[in-house]
Amino acid sequence: MSVCVNREEEDGAKVVRVENVDNPYRRQTNFNSRFKLTLNKLYAWALSDYDRVVMLDADNLFLKKTDELFQCGRFCAVFINPCIFHTGLFVLQPSMEVFKDMLHELQVGRENPDGADQGFLVSYFSDLLDQPLFRPPGNGSALSGHLRLPLGYQMDASYFYLKLRWNIPCGPNSVITFPGAVWLKPWYWWAWPVLPLGLSWHEQRRTTLGYSAEMPLVIIQAVFYLGIILVTRLARPNITKLCYRRSDRNLTAIQVGFKFIALLSVVAAYVFPFFTIPHTIHPLIGWSLYLMASFALSSIPINTLLLPTLPVLTPWLGILGTLLVMAFPWYPDGVVRALSVFGYAFCCAPFVWVSFTKIMSHLQVLIEKEVLFPRLGDSGNNSGFSKLY
């Protein structure tokens, strides 16, 4: 606990620990379990030591100062949907009376379409759509009542991807929100360049928190994968022969199993690194480490199973090309960018299929020539090892 407290003091944060609000909507048929604890946001109304509170989700990226939000009224939020406001950012005036009333509404089962904080607050502040737009007074005074915040305070990242630039006429372009798929949140290294704004997120992290927590593991993995490349390249080990008799009925099963293992090792080379690279590392570091890792792991089946180099590395080249196509910075708009990515994928698909067929045919040739499965009693080198040049 002392470590936690020291870290909080270092960051200048005052942490208020609360009991989880029981979510009475968790048994709804459309309930998403990841929203189970989002009703804890209601505790913001219990922060009675403050005149105003700006409640934020973790996936907000601030482009400029927004101190004027503290001049907003008793409740203010942005409608990024024409009829439903978004609770990724909202302003409130703390009130124990309102907080207790909200808890009472939970107990009596107020309507909540999604079972999360947004559905409840939309139901609770159902009149917000009819309220005037927030315009901060020049004298710095605080307003009262309920107000709608301009869209510029919650710019959905999807607006950017259409034109690859911001053009929100309503209010200052101050805050970006990322309400999309959980696995494409901007803090994940693989989210960029799929989502171009990921670099903007990580640039702010680089200048604030940094990456000191992840870098030791990144360095260890980089050294490990470099070692794999070096060892497999220099050693190029001999293949242990799997000997069999002519009458062995399991020969077909052995051959099929060998092909399966070979293909599985290639697939694993491209999938395994996703689970080992620190998820919140900078995208440039993450993708560099991924390319190194997949190359290193691909060298294992190439050298130990005698698979052809180019077909095994074709997906590696395709992934590298996809990253370059998506990261190209001079697209006129998002439509051209999307068409370019799909066009590249369409052109790459035949190469991937040809590579697959070449790997399979190469394995079959090795088996038929008995390089991998010599028969017992055959003349020649019976030491159990063989080289293929």
CSV table of C-alpha atoms in Angstrom, one decimal:
chain,number,residue,atom,x,y,z
A,1,MET,CA,0.0,0.0,0.0
A,2,SER,CA,2.8,2.4,0.8
A,3,VAL,CA,4.2,2.1,-2.7
A,4,CYS,CA,0.8,3.0,-4.1
A,5,VAL,CA,0.4,6.0,-1.9
A,6,ASN,CA,3.9,7.2,-2.8
A,7,ARG,CA,3.2,6.9,-6.5
A,8,GLU,CA,-0.1,8.9,-6.0
A,9,GLU,CA,1.8,11.6,-4.2
A,10,GLU,CA,4.5,11.7,-6.9
A,11,ASP,CA,1.9,12.1,-9.7
A,12,GLY,CA,0.0,14.8,-7.7
A,13,ALA,CA,-3.2,12.7,-7.7
A,14,LYS,CA,-5.7,12.5,-4.9
A,15,VAL,CA,-7.2,9.1,-5.1
A,16,VAL,CA,-10.7,8.5,-3.5
A,17,ARG,CA,-11.4,4.8,-2.9
A,18,VAL,CA,-15.0,3.8,-2.9
A,19,GLU,CA,-17.2,0.7,-2.7
A,20,ASN,CA,-18.3,-0.6,-6.1
A,21,VAL,CA,-21.9,0.4,-7.0
A,22,ASP,CA,-24.0,-2.7,-7.4
A,23,ASN,CA,-25.1,-2.8,-11.0
A,24,PRO,CA,-28.8,-3.9,-11.1
A,25,TYR,CA,-28.8,-4.2,-14.9
A,26,ARG,CA,-26.2,-7.0,-15.1
A,27,ARG,CA,-28.9,-9.6,-15.9
A,28,GLN,CA,-30.2,-7.7,-18.9
A,29,THR,CA,-30.0,-9.8,-22.1
A,30,ASN,CA,-28.0,-7.1,-23.9
A,31,PHE,CA,-25.6,-6.4,-21.0
A,32,ASN,CA,-21.9,-6.3,-21.7
A,33,SER,CA,-19.9,-7.5,-18.7
A,34,ARG,CA,-17.1,-5.0,-19.3
A,35,PHE,CA,-19.6,-2.2,-18.2
A,36,LYS,CA,-20.2,-3.9,-14.9
A,37,LEU,CA,-18.4,-1.3,-12.8
A,38,THR,CA,-19.0,1.8,-14.9
A,39,LEU,CA,-21.8,3.0,-12.5
A,40,ASN,CA,-19.0,3.9,-10.1
A,41,LYS,CA,-18.9,7.1,-12.1
A,42,LEU,CA,-21.9,8.2,-10.0
A,43,TYR,CA,-19.5,8.8,-7.1
A,44,ALA,CA,-18.4,11.9,-8.9
A,45,TRP,CA,-21.6,13.6,-7.6
A,46,ALA,CA,-20.3,12.8,-4.0
A,47,LEU,CA,-17.2,14.9,-4.4
A,48,SER,CA,-18.7,17.8,-2.5
A,49,ASP,CA,-15.4,19.4,-1.8
A,50,TYR,CA,-15.3,20.7,-5.4
A,51,ASP,CA,-17.5,23.2,-7.2
A,52,ARG,CA,-17.2,21.5,-10.5
A,53,VAL,CA,-15.9,18.1,-11.7
A,54,VAL,CA,-14.9,17.1,-15.2
A,55,MET,CA,-15.4,13.4,-15.5
A,56,LEU,CA,-13.2,11.7,-18.1
A,57,ASP,CA,-12.8,8.2,-19.6
A,58,ALA,CA,-9.3,6.9,-20.1
A,59,ASP,CA,-9.6,7.1,-23.9
A,60,ASN,CA,-9.6,10.9,-24.2
A,61,LEU,CA,-6.8,12.8,-25.9
A,62,PHE,CA,-6.6,16.5,-25.2
A,63,LEU,CA,-5.3,18.7,-28.0
A,64,LYS,CA,-5.4,21.9,-26.0
A,65,LYS,CA,-6.3,23.3,-22.6
A,66,THR,CA,-10.0,23.1,-21.7
A,67,ASP,CA,-10.2,25.1,-18.4
A,68,GLU,CA,-13.4,26.7,-19.6
A,69,LEU,CA,-15.2,23.5,-18.9
A,70,PHE,CA,-15.2,24.3,-15.2
A,71,GLN,CA,-17.5,27.2,-16.1
A,72,CYS,CA,-20.2,24.9,-17.3
A,73,GLY,CA,-23.5,24.3,-15.4
A,74,ARG,CA,-24.8,21.5,-13.1
A,75,PHE,CA,-24.5,18.9,-15.9
A,76,CYS,CA,-23.0,19.2,-19.3
A,77,ALA,CA,-22.3,16.6,-22.0
A,78,VAL,CA,-21.6,16.2,-25.7
A,79,PHE,CA,-24.1,14.6,-28.2
A,80,ILE,CA,-21.8,12.7,-30.6
A,81,ASN,CA,-24.9,10.7,-31.4
A,82,PRO,CA,-27.9,12.9,-32.7
A,83,CYS,CA,-30.1,11.8,-29.8
A,84,ILE,CA,-27.8,10.3,-27.1
A,85,PHE,CA,-25.0,12.2,-25.3
A,86,HIS,CA,-21.7,10.5,-24.6
A,87,THR,CA,-20.4,10.0,-21.1
A,88,GLY,CA,-16.8,9.8,-22.0
A,89,LEU,CA,-16.5,13.4,-20.9
A,90,PHE,CA,-19.1,15.4,-18.9
A,91,VAL,CA,-19.1,18.2,-16.4
A,92,LEU,CA,-21.1,18.1,-13.2
A,93,GLN,CA,-21.7,20.1,-10.1
A,94,PRO,CA,-21.3,17.7,-7.1
A,95,SER,CA,-24.3,17.3,-4.9
A,96,MET,CA,-24.9,14.7,-2.3
A,97,GLU,CA,-28.7,15.1,-2.8
A,98,VAL,CA,-28.3,14.2,-6.5
A,99,PHE,CA,-26.0,11.3,-5.6
A,100,LYS,CA,-28.5,9.8,-3.2
A,101,ASP,CA,-31.3,10.3,-5.7
A,102,MET,CA,-29.3,8.4,-8.3
A,103,LEU,CA,-28.7,5.5,-6.0
A,104,HIS,CA,-32.4,5.4,-5.2
A,105,GLU,CA,-33.2,5.4,-9.0
A,106,LEU,CA,-30.9,2.4,-9.3
A,107,GLN,CA,-32.8,0.6,-6.6
A,108,VAL,CA,-36.2,1.2,-8.1
A,109,GLY,CA,-34.9,0.1,-11.5
A,110,ARG,CA,-34.8,3.2,-13.7
A,111,GLU,CA,-34.8,2.4,-17.4
A,112,ASN,CA,-31.2,1.8,-18.7
A,113,PRO,CA,-31.0,0.5,-22.3
A,114,ASP,CA,-27.3,-0.6,-22.2
A,115,GLY,CA,-26.9,-1.3,-18.4
A,116,ALA,CA,-23.9,1.0,-18.2
A,117,ASP,CA,-23.3,4.5,-17.0
A,118,GLN,CA,-24.3,6.1,-20.3
A,119,GLY,CA,-27.7,4.5,-20.5
A,120,PHE,CA,-28.4,5.4,-16.9
A,121,LEU,CA,-27.3,9.1,-17.2
A,122,VAL,CA,-29.1,9.5,-20.5
A,123,SER,CA,-32.3,8.4,-18.8
A,124,TYR,CA,-31.6,10.5,-15.7
A,125,PHE,CA,-30.9,13.7,-17.7
A,126,SER,CA,-33.4,13.1,-20.4
A,127,ASP,CA,-34.0,16.8,-21.0
A,128,LEU,CA,-30.4,17.6,-22.0
A,129,LEU,CA,-31.1,17.5,-25.7
A,130,ASP,CA,-33.5,20.5,-25.3
A,131,GLN,CA,-31.0,22.6,-23.4
A,132,PRO,CA,-28.9,25.5,-24.8
A,133,LEU,CA,-25.3,25.1,-26.1
A,134,PHE,CA,-22.5,25.9,-23.7
A,135,ARG,CA,-20.7,29.2,-24.4
A,136,PRO,CA,-18.2,30.1,-21.7
A,137,PRO,CA,-18.6,33.7,-20.3
A,138,GLY,CA,-15.6,35.9,-21.0
A,139,ASN,CA,-15.5,37.0,-17.4
A,140,GLY,CA,-14.7,33.5,-16.1
A,141,SER,CA,-18.0,33.1,-14.2
A,142,ALA,CA,-19.7,29.7,-13.8
A,143,LEU,CA,-23.0,29.0,-15.4
A,144,SER,CA,-26.0,27.1,-13.9
A,145,GLY,CA,-28.5,24.6,-15.2
A,146,HIS,CA,-28.0,21.8,-17.8
A,147,LEU,CA,-26.1,22.6,-21.0
A,148,ARG,CA,-25.0,20.8,-24.1
A,149,LEU,CA,-21.3,20.8,-24.8
A,150,PRO,CA,-20.1,21.6,-28.4
A,151,LEU,CA,-19.0,18.6,-30.4
A,152,GLY,CA,-15.4,19.8,-30.3
A,153,TYR,CA,-15.1,18.6,-26.7
A,154,GLN,CA,-15.7,15.0,-27.7
A,155,MET,CA,-14.6,14.5,-31.3
A,156,ASP,CA,-15.2,10.9,-32.3
A,157,ALA,CA,-12.0,9.6,-33.8
A,158,SER,CA,-14.0,8.1,-36.7
A,159,TYR,CA,-14.7,11.6,-37.9
A,160,PHE,CA,-11.0,12.0,-38.5
A,161,TYR,CA,-10.6,8.8,-40.5
A,162,LEU,CA,-13.0,9.9,-43.2
A,163,LYS,CA,-11.0,13.0,-44.3
A,164,LEU,CA,-7.8,12.5,-42.3
A,165,ARG,CA,-8.1,15.9,-40.8
A,166,TRP,CA,-10.3,17.6,-38.2
A,167,ASN,CA,-13.1,19.9,-39.4
A,168,ILE,CA,-15.5,20.3,-36.5
A,169,PRO,CA,-17.3,23.6,-36.8
A,170,CYS,CA,-19.1,23.4,-33.5
A,171,GLY,CA,-16.8,24.6,-30.7
A,172,PRO,CA,-13.1,24.3,-30.2
A,173,ASN,CA,-11.4,21.2,-31.5
A,174,SER,CA,-10.1,20.3,-28.0
A,175,VAL,CA,-10.7,16.6,-27.1
A,176,ILE,CA,-10.6,13.4,-29.1
A,177,THR,CA,-12.4,10.3,-27.9
A,178,PHE,CA,-11.9,6.7,-29.1
A,179,PRO,CA,-15.2,4.9,-28.5
A,180,GLY,CA,-14.6,2.1,-31.0
A,181,ALA,CA,-13.5,-1.5,-30.5
A,182,VAL,CA,-11.7,-2.3,-27.2
A,183,TRP,CA,-8.8,-4.0,-28.9
A,184,LEU,CA,-8.2,-0.9,-31.1
A,185,LYS,CA,-7.8,1.6,-28.3
A,186,PRO,CA,-5.0,4.0,-29.0
A,187,TRP,CA,-2.7,2.8,-26.2
A,188,TYR,CA,-2.2,-0.6,-27.9
A,189,TRP,CA,0.9,-0.7,-30.1
A,190,TRP,CA,-0.9,-2.6,-32.9
A,191,ALA,CA,-3.7,0.1,-33.1
A,192,TRP,CA,-1.3,2.2,-35.3
A,193,PRO,CA,-1.1,2.5,-38.2
A,194,VAL,CA,-4.6,0.9,-38.5
A,195,LEU,CA,-5.8,4.1,-36.6
A,196,PRO,CA,-3.5,7.0,-37.6
A,197,LEU,CA,-4.3,9.0,-34.4
A,198,GLY,CA,-2.5,6.3,-32.3
A,199,LEU,CA,0.8,8.2,-32.8
A,200,SER,CA,-0.8,11.4,-31.4
A,201,TRP,CA,-1.8,9.5,-28.2
A,202,HIS,CA,1.7,8.0,-27.8
A,203,GLU,CA,3.4,11.3,-28.4
A,204,GLN,CA,1.5,12.7,-25.3
A,205,ARG,CA,2.4,9.6,-23.3
A,206,ARG,CA,6.1,9.9,-24.4
A,207,THR,CA,6.3,13.5,-23.1
A,208,THR,CA,4.5,12.6,-19.8
A,209,LEU,CA,4.7,9.1,-18.5
A,210,GLY,CA,7.3,7.7,-20.8
A,211,TYR,CA,7.9,3.9,-21.4
A,212,SER,CA,10.4,3.1,-18.6
A,213,ALA,CA,8.1,0.3,-17.3
A,214,GLU,CA,8.0,-1.6,-20.6
A,215,MET,CA,11.5,-1.0,-22.0
A,216,PRO,CA,13.3,-3.7,-19.9
A,217,LEU,CA,11.1,-6.4,-21.2
A,218,VAL,CA,11.4,-5.0,-24.8
A,219,ILE,CA,15.2,-5.2,-24.5
A,220,ILE,CA,15.2,-8.7,-23.1
A,221,GLN,CA,12.9,-9.9,-25.9
A,222,ALA,CA,15.0,-8.2,-28.6
A,223,VAL,CA,18.2,-9.9,-27.3
A,224,PHE,CA,16.4,-13.2,-27.2
A,225,TYR,CA,15.1,-13.0,-30.8
A,226,LEU,CA,18.5,-11.8,-32.1
A,227,GLY,CA,19.9,-14.9,-30.4
A,228,ILE,CA,17.4,-17.1,-32.1
A,229,ILE,CA,18.4,-15.6,-35.5
A,230,LEU,CA,22.1,-16.1,-34.8
A,231,VAL,CA,21.8,-19.7,-33.5
A,232,THR,CA,19.5,-21.0,-36.2
A,233,ARG,CA,21.6,-19.4,-38.9
A,234,LEU,CA,25.0,-20.5,-37.7
A,235,ALA,CA,24.0,-24.0,-36.5
A,236,ARG,CA,21.5,-24.9,-39.2
A,237,PRO,CA,21.0,-28.2,-37.4
A,238,ASN,CA,20.7,-31.6,-39.1
A,239,ILE,CA,17.3,-33.1,-39.2
A,240,THR,CA,16.6,-36.2,-37.1
A,241,LYS,CA,15.3,-38.9,-39.4
A,242,LEU,CA,12.1,-40.6,-38.6
A,243,CYS,CA,12.8,-44.2,-39.7
A,244,TYR,CA,10.0,-46.6,-40.6
A,245,ARG,CA,9.5,-50.0,-42.2
A,246,ARG,CA,7.9,-50.5,-45.6
A,247,SER,CA,5.0,-52.3,-43.9
A,248,ASP,CA,4.4,-49.5,-41.3
A,249,ARG,CA,0.7,-48.5,-41.6
A,250,ASN,CA,1.3,-45.3,-39.7
A,251,LEU,CA,3.4,-43.8,-42.4
A,252,THR,CA,0.6,-41.6,-43.8
A,253,ALA,CA,-0.4,-40.4,-40.4
A,254,ILE,CA,3.3,-39.5,-39.7
A,255,GLN,CA,3.6,-37.6,-42.9
A,256,VAL,CA,0.3,-35.7,-42.4
A,257,GLY,CA,1.3,-34.9,-38.8
A,258,PHE,CA,4.7,-33.6,-40.0
A,259,LYS,CA,3.0,-31.3,-42.5
A,260,PHE,CA,0.6,-30.1,-39.8
A,261,ILE,CA,3.5,-29.4,-37.4
A,262,ALA,CA,5.4,-27.5,-40.2
A,263,LEU,CA,2.4,-25.3,-41.0
A,264,LEU,CA,1.7,-24.7,-37.3
A,265,SER,CA,5.2,-23.6,-36.7
A,266,VAL,CA,4.9,-21.0,-39.5
A,267,VAL,CA,1.6,-19.7,-38.2
A,268,ALA,CA,2.9,-19.6,-34.6
A,269,ALA,CA,5.9,-17.5,-35.8
A,270,TYR,CA,3.4,-14.7,-36.8
A,271,VAL,CA,0.9,-15.1,-33.9
A,272,PHE,CA,3.1,-15.7,-30.8
A,273,PRO,CA,4.8,-12.2,-30.7
A,274,PHE,CA,1.4,-10.5,-30.3
A,275,PHE,CA,1.0,-12.2,-26.9
A,276,THR,CA,4.5,-11.4,-25.6
A,277,ILE,CA,5.3,-7.8,-26.7
A,278,PRO,CA,4.2,-5.3,-24.0
A,279,HIS,CA,0.8,-4.1,-25.1
A,280,THR,CA,1.2,-0.4,-24.3
A,281,ILE,CA,4.6,0.1,-25.8
A,282,HIS,CA,5.1,2.8,-28.5
A,283,PRO,CA,3.8,1.5,-31.9
A,284,LEU,CA,7.1,2.1,-33.6
A,285,ILE,CA,8.9,0.0,-31.0
A,286,GLY,CA,6.1,-2.6,-30.9
A,287,TRP,CA,6.0,-3.2,-34.7
A,288,SER,CA,9.8,-3.2,-34.9
A,289,LEU,CA,10.0,-5.9,-32.2
A,290,TYR,CA,7.1,-7.8,-33.8
A,291,LEU,CA,8.9,-7.9,-37.2
A,292,MET,CA,12.1,-9.0,-35.5
A,293,ALA,CA,10.3,-11.7,-33.5
A,294,SER,CA,8.3,-13.1,-36.4
A,295,PHE,CA,11.5,-13.2,-38.5
A,296,ALA,CA,13.4,-15.0,-35.8
A,297,LEU,CA,10.6,-17.5,-35.1
A,298,SER,CA,10.2,-18.1,-38.9
A,299,SER,CA,13.9,-19.0,-39.1
A,300,ILE,CA,13.3,-22.0,-36.9
A,301,PRO,CA,11.1,-24.0,-39.3
A,302,ILE,CA,13.2,-22.7,-42.2
A,303,ASN,CA,16.4,-24.2,-40.8
A,304,THR,CA,15.1,-27.1,-38.7
A,305,LEU,CA,12.4,-28.4,-41.0
A,306,LEU,CA,14.2,-27.4,-44.3
A,307,LEU,CA,11.3,-25.2,-45.5
A,308,PRO,CA,11.9,-22.8,-48.4
A,309,THR,CA,12.9,-19.4,-47.1
A,310,LEU,CA,10.9,-17.0,-49.4
A,311,PRO,CA,7.5,-18.8,-49.1
A,312,VAL,CA,7.8,-18.8,-45.3
A,313,LEU,CA,8.8,-15.1,-45.2
A,314,THR,CA,6.1,-14.0,-47.7
A,315,PRO,CA,3.6,-13.2,-44.9
A,316,TRP,CA,6.4,-11.2,-43.2
A,317,LEU,CA,7.0,-9.2,-46.4
A,318,GLY,CA,3.2,-8.7,-46.8
A,319,ILE,CA,2.8,-7.4,-43.2
A,320,LEU,CA,5.7,-5.0,-43.7
A,321,GLY,CA,4.2,-3.7,-46.9
A,322,THR,CA,0.8,-3.3,-45.3
A,323,LEU,CA,2.3,-1.2,-42.5
A,324,LEU,CA,4.0,1.0,-45.1
A,325,VAL,CA,0.8,1.4,-47.1
A,326,MET,CA,-1.3,2.3,-44.0
A,327,ALA,CA,1.4,4.6,-42.6
A,328,PHE,CA,1.8,6.6,-45.9
A,329,PRO,CA,1.2,10.2,-44.7
A,330,TRP,CA,0.0,11.9,-47.9
A,331,TYR,CA,-3.3,10.4,-48.6
A,332,PRO,CA,-5.9,13.1,-49.6
A,333,ASP,CA,-8.6,11.4,-47.5
A,334,GLY,CA,-9.6,8.3,-45.6
A,335,VAL,CA,-11.5,6.8,-48.6
A,336,VAL,CA,-8.4,6.8,-50.8
A,337,ARG,CA,-6.4,5.3,-47.9
A,338,ALA,CA,-8.9,2.5,-47.3
A,339,LEU,CA,-9.0,1.7,-51.0
A,340,SER,CA,-5.2,1.6,-51.1
A,341,VAL,CA,-5.1,-0.8,-48.2
A,342,PHE,CA,-7.8,-3.1,-49.7
A,343,GLY,CA,-6.0,-2.9,-53.1
A,344,TYR,CA,-2.7,-3.9,-51.6
A,345,ALA,CA,-4.3,-6.8,-49.7
A,346,PHE,CA,-6.1,-8.0,-52.9
A,347,CYS,CA,-2.8,-8.0,-54.7
A,348,CYS,CA,-1.0,-9.8,-51.9
A,349,ALA,CA,-3.5,-12.6,-51.5
A,350,PRO,CA,-2.4,-14.6,-54.5
A,351,PHE,CA,1.3,-14.5,-53.3
A,352,VAL,CA,0.3,-15.8,-49.9
A,353,TRP,CA,-1.6,-18.7,-51.5
A,354,VAL,CA,1.2,-19.5,-53.8
A,355,SER,CA,3.6,-19.5,-50.9
A,356,PHE,CA,1.3,-21.9,-49.0
A,357,THR,CA,1.2,-24.3,-52.0
A,358,LYS,CA,5.0,-24.1,-52.4
A,359,ILE,CA,5.5,-25.0,-48.7
A,360,MET,CA,3.2,-28.0,-49.0
A,361,SER,CA,4.7,-29.2,-52.3
A,362,HIS,CA,8.2,-28.8,-50.9
A,363,LEU,CA,7.3,-30.9,-47.8
A,364,GLN,CA,5.9,-33.6,-50.1
A,365,VAL,CA,9.0,-33.7,-52.2
A,366,LEU,CA,11.2,-34.1,-49.1
A,367,ILE,CA,9.0,-36.9,-47.9
A,368,GLU,CA,8.9,-38.7,-51.3
A,369,LYS,CA,12.7,-38.4,-51.6
A,370,GLU,CA,12.9,-39.9,-48.1
A,371,VAL,CA,15.0,-37.0,-46.9
A,372,LEU,CA,12.9,-36.8,-43.8
A,373,PHE,CA,11.5,-40.3,-43.5
A,374,PRO,CA,14.2,-42.9,-44.6
A,375,ARG,CA,13.2,-46.6,-44.4
A,376,LEU,CA,14.9,-48.9,-41.9
A,377,GLY,CA,17.5,-51.0,-43.6
A,378,ASP,CA,18.3,-48.6,-46.4
A,379,SER,CA,21.9,-48.3,-47.3
A,380,GLY,CA,23.9,-45.2,-46.7
A,381,ASN,CA,24.2,-43.0,-43.7
A,382,ASN,CA,22.1,-44.6,-40.9
A,383,SER,CA,23.4,-42.4,-38.1
A,384,GLY,CA,20.0,-40.8,-37.8
A,385,PHE,CA,21.1,-37.4,-39.2
A,386,SER,CA,21.1,-35.9,-42.7
A,387,LYS,CA,21.9,-32.6,-44.4
A,388,LEU,CA,20.0,-31.0,-47.2
A,389,TYR,CA,21.9,-28.4,-49.3
